[in-house]
Amino acid sequence: MGFFKEFKEDFSEAVDELIPGGESLKEEPEDVMMGTIEQDVDVNSELSKLDGLLEKASKKVEDSESQAPKMTSSADFAKETPRKEKTTKEEVLSSFTEEIKMDTNDSLELEKAASIVNTVMDNSNVSDENAVITKGMKITGDLESTGSIDVEGTIFGNVKCNGKLTITGTVKGNSVSSEFFADNAKIEGEVNTSGTVKIGVGSVVVGNISATSAVIAGAVKGDIDVQGPVVVDTSAVVMGNIKSRSVQINNGAVIEGFCSQAYAEVDVASVFN
């Protein structure tokens, strides 16, 4: 213990040099600070006390971990959570139409509901693929894709795609798509789409058209059934009936047929009662 005694004396002398009246540290009895140090220490006893403290600390840590919420890994979560099957279009349509039936029995509203569901479900399955049928290519047979198709050549068969169908060539067959655009094209067959139909200038369509909206600037020989608005442009020639929610006919357009706003929200019969 001599080391501590010498350290105290050196420290007291340093304080005396810096602070006047530091003699009070020298006059302090040695047994006040050193009494406990100079006593014999039972090392084994002190270590046993330390072991007891470590055991208590370890127990607290274990208790806190047991009370904490258990973290579940992604693999365990996948095992515990049952996999939900993909909802089909028929299930969504059935559920949606049931809700509509609770509010109305109008068949027109049900047709609108079916059109909305078909559009949403078809667009959700569209891929980023874009197939191109080049100008010098001829295909005999049906063509189907989950993406979009650009037809610059000739197809003798039906065409179906989940994306946009763009035709600048010739198609002899029915077509189904989420959006339809024809520019200087020759089409013989029905055109069905869950979105918009655009018949550009120079295009000739021989067949019925069904869509949610339409812009006609070319020639169409067939009936046009559209849930939304129809725009018949100046250069358009239509031989067939138009059934839609609203019709805009620009000056110069030629229409040989009847126009019916069957999907309009106005109840025409009640106006005259």
Short mmCIF file of C-alpha atoms in Angstrom, two decimals:
data_model
loop_
_atom_site.label_atom_id
_atom_site.label_comp_id
_atom_site.label_asym_id
_atom_site.label_seq_id
_atom_site.Cartn_x
_atom_site.Cartn_y
_atom_site.Cartn_z
CA MET A 1 0.00 0.00 0.00
CA GLY A 2 3.08 2.32 0.02
CA PHE A 3 2.35 3.38 -3.52
CA PHE A 4 -0.92 5.04 -2.53
CA LYS A 5 0.76 6.83 0.41
CA GLU A 6 3.51 8.25 -1.78
CA PHE A 7 0.93 9.26 -4.41
CA LYS A 8 -1.05 11.16 -1.77
CA GLU A 9 2.00 13.03 -0.55
CA ASP A 10 3.04 14.03 -4.07
CA PHE A 11 -0.50 15.15 -4.85
CA SER A 12 -0.67 17.22 -1.65
CA GLU A 13 2.60 18.97 -2.47
CA ALA A 14 1.36 19.83 -5.96
CA VAL A 15 -1.82 21.32 -4.54
CA ASP A 16 0.19 23.37 -1.98
CA GLU A 17 2.18 24.92 -4.80
CA LEU A 18 -0.92 25.86 -6.83
CA ILE A 19 -3.39 26.77 -4.08
CA PRO A 20 -2.43 28.72 -0.95
CA GLY A 21 -3.59 27.04 2.21
CA GLY A 22 -3.41 23.58 0.74
CA GLU A 23 -1.78 22.35 3.94
CA SER A 24 -5.12 20.99 5.02
CA LEU A 25 -4.60 18.00 2.77
CA LYS A 26 -1.29 17.20 4.51
CA GLU A 27 -2.78 17.47 7.96
CA GLU A 28 -5.53 15.01 7.19
CA PRO A 29 -4.99 11.76 9.05
CA GLU A 30 -3.83 8.92 6.92
CA ASP A 31 -6.33 6.43 8.28
CA VAL A 32 -9.22 8.50 6.96
CA MET A 33 -8.44 7.55 3.32
CA MET A 34 -6.14 4.64 3.75
CA GLY A 35 -7.92 2.80 6.50
CA THR A 36 -10.05 0.76 4.17
CA ILE A 37 -7.25 0.13 1.69
CA GLU A 38 -4.71 -1.13 4.21
CA GLN A 39 -7.12 -3.73 5.50
CA ASP A 40 -6.80 -7.28 4.23
CA VAL A 41 -9.16 -7.97 1.36
CA ASP A 42 -10.82 -11.36 0.93
CA VAL A 43 -10.45 -11.82 -2.84
CA ASN A 44 -12.59 -14.96 -3.00
CA SER A 45 -15.44 -13.23 -1.17
CA GLU A 46 -15.38 -10.25 -3.52
CA LEU A 47 -15.33 -12.51 -6.60
CA SER A 48 -18.31 -14.49 -5.31
CA LYS A 49 -20.24 -11.23 -4.94
CA LEU A 50 -19.36 -10.33 -8.52
CA ASP A 51 -20.53 -13.72 -9.76
CA GLY A 52 -23.89 -13.14 -8.06
CA LEU A 53 -24.30 -9.80 -9.81
CA LEU A 54 -23.48 -11.35 -13.18
CA GLU A 55 -26.07 -14.07 -12.65
CA LYS A 56 -28.75 -11.47 -11.85
CA ALA A 57 -27.87 -9.41 -14.92
CA SER A 58 -27.98 -12.49 -17.16
CA LYS A 59 -31.37 -13.46 -15.78
CA LYS A 60 -32.79 -9.99 -16.51
CA VAL A 61 -31.58 -10.16 -20.10
CA GLU A 62 -33.15 -13.59 -20.60
CA ASP A 63 -36.47 -12.39 -19.12
CA SER A 64 -36.56 -9.34 -21.41
CA GLU A 65 -35.89 -11.51 -24.47
CA SER A 66 -38.67 -13.92 -23.56
CA GLN A 67 -41.16 -11.05 -23.17
CA ALA A 68 -40.15 -9.35 -26.43
CA PRO A 69 -42.24 -10.16 -29.54
CA LYS A 70 -40.77 -12.98 -31.57
CA MET A 71 -39.40 -11.97 -34.95
CA THR A 72 -40.56 -14.20 -37.76
CA SER A 73 -38.35 -14.74 -40.77
CA SER A 74 -39.71 -14.49 -44.29
CA ALA A 75 -39.39 -18.25 -44.74
CA ASP A 76 -41.33 -18.98 -41.53
CA PHE A 77 -43.96 -16.43 -42.50
CA ALA A 78 -44.42 -18.10 -45.87
CA LYS A 79 -44.89 -21.47 -44.13
CA GLU A 80 -47.36 -20.15 -41.55
CA THR A 81 -49.39 -18.00 -43.95
CA PRO A 82 -51.61 -19.95 -46.31
CA ARG A 83 -51.13 -18.98 -49.94
CA LYS A 84 -54.10 -17.17 -51.41
CA GLU A 85 -55.17 -18.30 -54.82
CA LYS A 86 -55.31 -15.70 -57.59
CA THR A 87 -58.73 -14.14 -57.99
CA THR A 88 -60.25 -14.87 -61.36
CA LYS A 89 -62.15 -12.43 -63.51
CA GLU A 90 -65.35 -14.43 -63.03
CA GLU A 91 -65.09 -14.18 -59.23
CA VAL A 92 -64.53 -10.43 -59.31
CA LEU A 93 -67.34 -9.93 -61.81
CA SER A 94 -69.73 -12.05 -59.73
CA SER A 95 -68.92 -10.15 -56.54
CA PHE A 96 -69.19 -6.78 -58.25
CA THR A 97 -72.49 -7.51 -59.97
CA GLU A 98 -74.00 -8.77 -56.71
CA GLU A 99 -73.25 -5.38 -55.14
CA ILE A 100 -74.81 -3.61 -58.13
CA LYS A 101 -77.92 -5.80 -57.91
CA MET A 102 -78.43 -4.67 -54.31
CA ASP A 103 -78.82 -1.09 -55.56
CA THR A 104 -80.50 -1.55 -58.93
CA ASN A 105 -81.97 -4.16 -61.22
CA ASP A 106 -81.17 -2.17 -64.36
CA SER A 107 -79.53 -4.40 -66.94
CA LEU A 108 -77.69 -1.39 -68.33
CA GLU A 109 -75.89 -0.84 -65.03
CA LEU A 110 -74.94 -4.50 -64.93
CA GLU A 111 -73.47 -4.26 -68.44
CA LYS A 112 -71.42 -1.24 -67.37
CA ALA A 113 -70.18 -3.14 -64.32
CA ALA A 114 -69.12 -6.07 -66.47
CA SER A 115 -67.30 -3.76 -68.86
CA ILE A 116 -65.41 -2.07 -66.02
CA VAL A 117 -64.34 -5.38 -64.49
CA ASN A 118 -63.24 -6.76 -67.84
CA THR A 119 -61.14 -3.68 -68.53
CA VAL A 120 -59.43 -3.72 -65.13
CA MET A 121 -58.74 -7.46 -65.07
CA ASP A 122 -57.46 -7.52 -68.67
CA ASN A 123 -55.09 -4.60 -68.06
CA SER A 124 -53.73 -6.24 -64.90
CA ASN A 125 -52.48 -9.20 -66.99
CA VAL A 126 -50.72 -7.13 -69.64
CA SER A 127 -47.01 -7.82 -70.09
CA ASP A 128 -44.36 -5.49 -71.49
CA GLU A 129 -43.88 -7.60 -74.60
CA ASN A 130 -44.44 -5.96 -77.99
CA ALA A 131 -44.64 -8.27 -81.00
CA VAL A 132 -44.12 -6.77 -84.44
CA ILE A 133 -45.42 -8.38 -87.62
CA THR A 134 -43.24 -6.74 -90.25
CA LYS A 135 -44.50 -5.40 -93.56
CA GLY A 136 -43.27 -8.32 -95.64
CA MET A 137 -44.59 -11.00 -93.28
CA LYS A 138 -47.73 -13.07 -93.85
CA ILE A 139 -49.25 -15.24 -91.14
CA THR A 140 -51.98 -17.81 -91.67
CA GLY A 141 -53.56 -18.82 -88.37
CA ASP A 142 -54.59 -17.32 -85.07
CA LEU A 143 -52.22 -15.06 -83.15
CA GLU A 144 -52.27 -14.52 -79.37
CA SER A 145 -50.04 -12.52 -76.99
CA THR A 146 -50.05 -11.32 -73.38
CA GLY A 147 -48.48 -8.03 -74.50
CA SER A 148 -49.06 -5.65 -77.42
CA ILE A 149 -48.96 -6.40 -81.14
CA ASP A 150 -48.05 -4.17 -84.09
CA VAL A 151 -49.32 -5.57 -87.38
CA GLU A 152 -47.58 -4.08 -90.40
CA GLY A 153 -47.92 -7.18 -92.56
CA THR A 154 -50.84 -9.50 -93.27
CA ILE A 155 -52.64 -11.91 -90.93
CA PHE A 156 -55.24 -14.43 -92.07
CA GLY A 157 -56.71 -15.40 -88.73
CA ASN A 158 -57.94 -14.10 -85.42
CA VAL A 159 -55.74 -11.83 -83.29
CA LYS A 160 -55.92 -11.62 -79.51
CA CYS A 161 -53.69 -9.64 -77.15
CA ASN A 162 -53.91 -8.26 -73.62
CA GLY A 163 -52.24 -5.01 -74.62
CA LYS A 164 -52.67 -2.59 -77.49
CA LEU A 165 -53.32 -3.83 -81.01
CA THR A 166 -51.99 -1.50 -83.70
CA ILE A 167 -52.75 -2.35 -87.31
CA THR A 168 -51.19 -0.60 -90.30
CA GLY A 169 -51.39 -3.64 -92.54
CA THR A 170 -54.14 -6.17 -93.25
CA VAL A 171 -56.07 -8.44 -90.89
CA LYS A 172 -58.74 -10.87 -92.07
CA GLY A 173 -60.19 -12.18 -88.82
CA ASN A 174 -61.67 -11.10 -85.52
CA SER A 175 -59.58 -9.19 -82.99
CA VAL A 176 -59.69 -8.86 -79.21
CA SER A 177 -57.51 -6.38 -77.30
CA SER A 178 -57.45 -3.83 -74.48
CA GLU A 179 -56.97 -0.99 -77.00
CA PHE A 180 -57.28 -0.84 -80.78
CA PHE A 181 -55.73 1.52 -83.32
CA ALA A 182 -55.93 1.26 -87.10
CA ASP A 183 -54.04 3.60 -89.43
CA ASN A 184 -54.40 3.14 -93.18
CA ALA A 185 -55.33 -0.47 -92.46
CA LYS A 186 -57.61 -3.06 -94.08
CA ILE A 187 -59.62 -5.12 -91.60
CA GLU A 188 -62.27 -7.76 -92.26
CA GLY A 189 -63.72 -9.04 -89.02
CA GLU A 190 -65.16 -7.95 -85.71
CA VAL A 191 -63.21 -5.59 -83.47
CA ASN A 192 -63.65 -6.13 -79.73
CA THR A 193 -61.74 -4.12 -77.15
CA SER A 194 -62.14 -3.25 -73.48
CA GLY A 195 -60.72 0.22 -74.10
CA THR A 196 -60.69 2.77 -76.92
CA VAL A 197 -61.03 2.14 -80.65
CA LYS A 198 -59.40 4.57 -83.07
CA ILE A 199 -59.98 4.14 -86.78
CA GLY A 200 -57.62 6.49 -88.57
CA VAL A 201 -57.88 8.15 -91.96
CA GLY A 202 -57.50 5.70 -94.84
CA SER A 203 -58.53 2.68 -92.74
CA VAL A 204 -61.37 0.42 -93.83
CA VAL A 205 -63.12 -1.86 -91.32
CA VAL A 206 -65.72 -4.37 -92.47
CA GLY A 207 -67.23 -5.75 -89.29
CA ASN A 208 -68.89 -4.76 -86.04
CA ILE A 209 -67.02 -2.71 -83.41
CA SER A 210 -67.45 -3.06 -79.65
CA ALA A 211 -65.56 -0.82 -77.19
CA THR A 212 -65.85 1.63 -74.30
CA SER A 213 -65.12 4.69 -76.47
CA ALA A 214 -64.43 5.28 -80.16
CA VAL A 215 -63.00 7.81 -82.57
CA ILE A 216 -63.89 7.13 -86.20
CA ALA A 217 -62.01 8.95 -88.95
CA GLY A 218 -61.97 6.15 -91.54
CA ALA A 219 -64.60 3.92 -93.12
CA VAL A 220 -66.63 1.40 -91.13
CA LYS A 221 -69.18 -1.03 -92.52
CA GLY A 222 -70.87 -2.55 -89.49
CA ASP A 223 -72.56 -1.68 -86.23
CA ILE A 224 -70.73 0.31 -83.58
CA ASP A 225 -71.58 -0.57 -79.96
CA VAL A 226 -69.75 1.65 -77.47
CA GLN A 227 -70.44 2.04 -73.75
CA GLY A 228 -69.05 5.58 -73.70
CA PRO A 229 -68.75 8.43 -76.20
CA VAL A 230 -68.31 8.17 -79.96
CA VAL A 231 -66.67 10.83 -82.14
CA VAL A 232 -67.34 10.63 -85.87
CA ASP A 233 -64.77 12.83 -87.57
CA THR A 234 -65.05 14.81 -90.79
CA SER A 235 -63.49 12.14 -93.00
CA ALA A 236 -65.54 9.26 -91.56
CA VAL A 237 -67.94 7.07 -93.49
CA VAL A 238 -70.15 4.77 -91.43
CA MET A 239 -72.59 2.22 -92.84
CA GLY A 240 -74.29 0.79 -89.79
CA ASN A 241 -76.01 1.66 -86.55
CA ILE A 242 -74.29 3.49 -83.71
CA LYS A 243 -75.21 2.63 -80.14
CA SER A 244 -73.44 4.67 -77.47
CA ARG A 245 -73.75 7.00 -74.50
CA SER A 246 -73.12 10.11 -76.59
CA VAL A 247 -72.33 10.85 -80.25
CA GLN A 248 -70.37 13.74 -81.72
CA ILE A 249 -70.69 14.06 -85.51
CA ASN A 250 -68.40 16.57 -87.18
CA ASN A 251 -69.31 18.37 -90.39
CA GLY A 252 -68.56 16.30 -93.47
CA ALA A 253 -69.07 12.88 -91.83
CA VAL A 254 -71.35 10.43 -93.62
CA ILE A 255 -73.53 8.06 -91.59
CA GLU A 256 -75.97 5.62 -93.13
CA GLY A 257 -77.78 4.09 -90.18
CA PHE A 258 -79.40 4.88 -86.87
CA CYS A 259 -77.80 6.58 -83.89
CA SER A 260 -79.05 5.54 -80.46
CA GLN A 261 -77.86 6.93 -77.14
CA ALA A 262 -78.98 3.79 -75.35
CA TYR A 263 -76.29 4.10 -72.68
CA ALA A 264 -77.14 7.68 -71.75
CA GLU A 265 -77.86 8.39 -68.10
CA VAL A 266 -81.03 10.27 -69.00
CA ASP A 267 -84.29 8.32 -68.76
CA VAL A 268 -85.89 9.39 -72.02
CA ALA A 269 -89.23 7.70 -71.33
CA SER A 270 -89.75 9.59 -68.07
CA VAL A 271 -89.25 12.95 -69.80
CA PHE A 272 -92.49 12.61 -71.73
CA ASN A 273 -94.59 11.23 -68.87
#
